[in-house]
Amino acid sequence: VVTYGGELALSLYHSTSAGRTEDIREVWGKDLYYLRGVECPFDKDSPYYRWEKKVPLQQFEDSLKQDGLSMGSLATFTPYIWSPAGRVKGVRILHSRGELFLRGEDIRRIIGYQILPSTHFDVIALGRNIVLQGMGYGHGLGLCQWGTKVQAERGRSSSEIIQYYYPGVEIRNYRTFSVDRENQP
């Protein structure tokens, strides 16, 4: 098992980091030392390293309304704050009845994870369709699956890979870890 400070570690993973994993503080506002962003130059062959998505404007508006957001016709959709790893932390949506400010992770959830693979994106065009270009797949926290694949193919051990993506963790035998925990006061 993966542990930190004698406790089980929250061992998050995602498909493709596209160059750097994310710091958990930037995505979920938590402070876990071992979930800090690390460089990941190993996932360039992932089909999601770079992507482009075209979302019909009506579908985009409908998704926002179905999530309970009150809005008129969309005028602009603009990222306005980014994490150090380049992921969108906040978007501004200007519409005919006002404006909305949403977190990057919220817009991804609302639009759909298949439609918006990650929050590492730019808005390229806005017309009948919103054209998005981006990088990566997933929240970017913890272990990058494509990076893990490449590192394993290059001969790195599972322990080395885990400790690379989760700095400062220990890998312990589950039975030993369980017995130690049972014997604590």
GROMACS .gro file of N, CA and C in nm, residues 1 4 9 15 17 36 38 41 65 76 79 87 90 94 109 112 122 134 144 160 165:
model
   63
    1VAL      N    1   0.084  -0.118   0.000
    1VAL     CA    2   0.000   0.000   0.000
    1VAL      C    3   0.088   0.124   0.000
    4TYR      N    4   0.165   0.771   0.367
    4TYR     CA    5   0.237   0.895   0.396
    4TYR      C    6   0.209   0.929   0.542
    9ALA      N    7  -0.220   0.677   0.173
    9ALA     CA    8  -0.215   0.797   0.089
    9ALA      C    9  -0.332   0.798  -0.008
   15SER      N   10  -0.525   0.996  -1.683
   15SER     CA   11  -0.473   0.937  -1.806
   15SER      C   12  -0.346   1.004  -1.856
   17SER      N   13  -0.102   1.369  -1.840
   17SER     CA   14  -0.076   1.499  -1.777
   17SER      C   15  -0.035   1.605  -1.879
   36ARG      N   16   0.183   1.697  -0.503
   36ARG     CA   17   0.235   1.818  -0.563
   36ARG      C   18   0.265   1.789  -0.709
   38VAL      N   19   0.452   1.737  -1.051
   38VAL     CA   20   0.587   1.696  -1.094
   38VAL      C   21   0.592   1.700  -1.247
   41PRO      N   22   0.751   1.431  -1.862
   41PRO     CA   23   0.783   1.437  -2.005
   41PRO      C   24   0.765   1.303  -2.077
   65LYS      N   25  -2.750   2.531  -1.853
   65LYS     CA   26  -2.887   2.547  -1.800
   65LYS      C   27  -2.933   2.422  -1.726
   76THR      N   28  -1.954   3.533  -2.472
   76THR     CA   29  -1.812   3.497  -2.464
   76THR      C   30  -1.793   3.385  -2.362
   79PRO      N   31  -1.132   3.178  -2.047
   79PRO     CA   32  -1.052   3.145  -1.928
   79PRO      C   33  -0.989   3.274  -1.876
   87ARG      N   34  -0.330   2.473  -1.636
   87ARG     CA   35  -0.471   2.435  -1.642
   87ARG      C   36  -0.560   2.553  -1.603
   90GLY      N   37  -1.031   2.913  -1.371
   90GLY     CA   38  -1.156   2.988  -1.372
   90GLY      C   39  -1.192   3.034  -1.511
   94LEU      N   40  -1.981   3.543  -2.042
   94LEU     CA   41  -2.065   3.660  -2.061
   94LEU      C   42  -2.184   3.617  -2.146
  109ARG      N   43  -1.697   1.939  -1.563
  109ARG     CA   44  -1.804   1.849  -1.517
  109ARG      C   45  -1.935   1.881  -1.588
  112GLY      N   46  -1.908   1.800  -1.965
  112GLY     CA   47  -1.889   1.656  -1.980
  112GLY      C   48  -1.741   1.622  -1.995
  122ASP      N   49  -0.754   2.605  -2.441
  122ASP     CA   50  -0.773   2.742  -2.490
  122ASP      C   51  -0.900   2.743  -2.574
  134GLY      N   52  -0.670   2.169  -2.651
  134GLY     CA   53  -0.614   2.147  -2.520
  134GLY      C   54  -0.514   2.035  -2.516
  144CYS      N   55   0.028   0.977  -1.356
  144CYS     CA   56  -0.011   0.986  -1.497
  144CYS      C   57   0.002   0.845  -1.557
  160GLU      N   58   0.967   0.283  -0.794
  160GLU     CA   59   1.028   0.408  -0.842
  160GLU      C   60   0.924   0.499  -0.906
  165TYR      N   61   0.571   0.996  -0.878
  165TYR     CA   62   0.445   1.071  -0.888
  165TYR      C   63   0.389   1.114  -0.752
   0.00000   0.00000   0.00000
